[in-house]
């Protein structure tokens, strides 16, 4: 029903999701179907015997998505896929933790340029705004540098774009009260970064996906950056901890770590964790998510799309009770 209503509003677009079986990508596919867009999802032959990915793709198909065979080792297959749609949303993997995506994304940009028909491209960003990270510490810098390489390729090819800065995914940063190397709330002690009063921004991944799809098809976001800053989710780490303490009825022991000690401890971590720690440092000590105003050439998602009833961290954390 909802899908039909949206179609009647006449905003129907053909949307291709690349990386559609990934952590964020699957949510983008669902959000696109919910918006009533004709939703295309890349099906890579390389998934081979990955039955979970295949089953997910088939469930998308059952919900009305169109599966498009394409491979990053066959640029023509990407061009053919891109030619079938108006909008391309990339949700390819980030650099650390999983697999290296910069070369893949550059191939995608090349295919979009060759196809010449795309009205909007969203590269896989969805985090810290890489254009503001010129002074980031060495650990984790790659993430930003590589995303800037992709931006440059997009802009040089004159491809219409939207960049989405989604801030902290709740699953990686809120569920754990912003603790590293765990994804669930701590039960006794919590590490507090510095004084714990630096403002950060958390967002539920399903909400992020909805904002992404809306931004991808909205004329107001053409060639702009969209920041996802839901007002109630702009919180300090201490405020987040307080929300959990109130919900759980238990007070946690707070152990404060200074910037100096945090940096010193990074050196003992493996490479992926070092990158993660570098990101935590920029977010929780340097305040990179909130130390600027959204100015000219940018928009804020919850203002643009007030119809999205975003999840507050109070509601988000209830699942862990
Ligand atoms: P995933 O690691 O889940 O990967 C997404 C997709 O990338 C996969 O499903 C796959 O597509 C594709 N992919 C991975 N490796 C290859 C390969 N070798 N060849 C072809 N395709 C490949 O990504 P995430 O959802 O975790 O990340 C998406 C974006 O979100 C990234 O830009 C990341 O930086 C950002 N992010 C931001 C966070 C935040 O807190 N702000 C947290 C986590 C990520 P297929 O579906 O075709 O198999
Ligand atoms: C998420 C993480 C969580 C790392 C971004 C190590 C790009 C971004 C907010 O993949 O490294 O424990 O902006 O021990 O622009 C990872 C990365 C978070 C998850 C950050 C990310 C955030 C990527 C960890 C950990 C929970």
Coordinates of C-alpha atoms and ligand atoms in Angstrom, one line a residue, residues 18-25 42-44 47 53 57 72 91-95 98-101 104-105 124-128 143 147 166-170 172-173 208, ligand 1:
X18 CA 25.9 -1.1 -5.3
X19 CA 27.0 -3.1 -2.3
X20 CA 23.4 -3.8 -1.6
X21 CA 24.0 -6.9 0.6
X22 CA 26.3 -5.0 3.0
X23 CA 25.7 -3.7 6.5
X24 CA 24.4 -0.3 5.3
X25 CA 23.6 -1.4 1.8
X42 CA 23.9 -5.4 -8.2
X43 CA 24.3 -9.2 -8.0
X44 CA 28.0 -10.0 -8.4
X47 CA 29.5 -14.1 -4.4
X53 CA 24.2 -13.0 0.3
X57 CA 19.3 -10.8 -2.9
X72 CA 33.9 -5.1 -10.9
X91 CA 27.4 1.4 -0.2
X92 CA 30.7 -0.3 -0.9
X93 CA 32.8 -1.4 2.1
X94 CA 34.9 1.1 4.0
X95 CA 38.7 0.7 3.9
X98 CA 36.6 -5.5 5.7
X99 CA 37.9 -5.0 2.2
X100 CA 39.6 -2.2 0.2
X101 CA 37.0 -0.4 -1.9
X104 CA 36.2 -0.6 -6.9
X105 CA 34.6 2.9 -6.4
X124 CA 30.1 5.4 -0.2
X125 CA 30.9 7.9 2.5
X126 CA 28.3 7.9 5.4
X127 CA 30.6 8.9 8.2
X128 CA 32.9 11.7 9.2
X143 CA 39.7 6.4 5.2
X147 CA 37.2 9.2 0.1
X166 CA 26.1 10.2 8.6
X167 CA 28.2 10.6 11.7
X168 CA 28.3 7.7 14.2
X169 CA 26.4 4.5 13.3
X170 CA 24.5 3.6 16.5
X172 CA 29.2 0.7 16.3
X173 CA 29.1 3.8 18.6
X208 CA 20.5 6.8 7.9
Ligands
LIG1 P1 30.3 -3.7 4.2 O1 31.7 -4.1 4.7 O2 29.1 -4.3 4.7 O3 30.4 -4.0 2.6 C1 29.5 -3.4 1.7 C2 29.6 -4.1 0.4 O4 30.8 -3.9 -0.3 C3 29.5 -5.6 0.4 O5 28.2 -6.1 0.7 C4 30.0 -5.9 -1.0 O6 28.9 -5.8 -2.0 C5 30.9 -4.8 -1.3 N1 32.3 -5.4 -1.3 C6 33.1 -5.6 -0.3 N2 34.3 -6.2 -0.8 C7 34.1 -6.2 -2.1 C8 35.0 -6.7 -3.2 N3 36.2 -7.2 -2.9 N4 34.5 -6.6 -4.4 C9 33.3 -6.1 -4.7 N5 32.5 -5.7 -3.7 C10 32.9 -5.7 -2.5 O7 30.2 -2.1 4.2 P2 29.6 -1.2 5.3 O8 28.1 -1.2 5.2 O9 30.1 -1.5 6.7 O10 30.1 0.3 4.9 C11 29.5 1.1 4.0 C12 30.0 2.5 4.2 O11 29.6 3.0 5.5 C13 31.5 2.7 4.1 O12 31.8 3.9 3.3 C14 32.0 2.9 5.5 O13 33.1 3.7 5.6 C15 30.8 3.6 6.1 N6 30.6 3.2 7.6 C16 30.4 4.2 8.5 C17 30.2 4.0 9.8 C18 29.9 5.1 10.7 O14 29.8 4.8 12.0 N7 29.7 6.3 10.3 C19 30.3 2.6 10.3 C20 30.6 1.6 9.3 C21 30.7 1.9 8.0 P3 27.9 -7.0 -2.4 O15 26.6 -6.6 -1.7 O16 27.8 -6.8 -3.9 O17 28.4 -8.3 -2.0

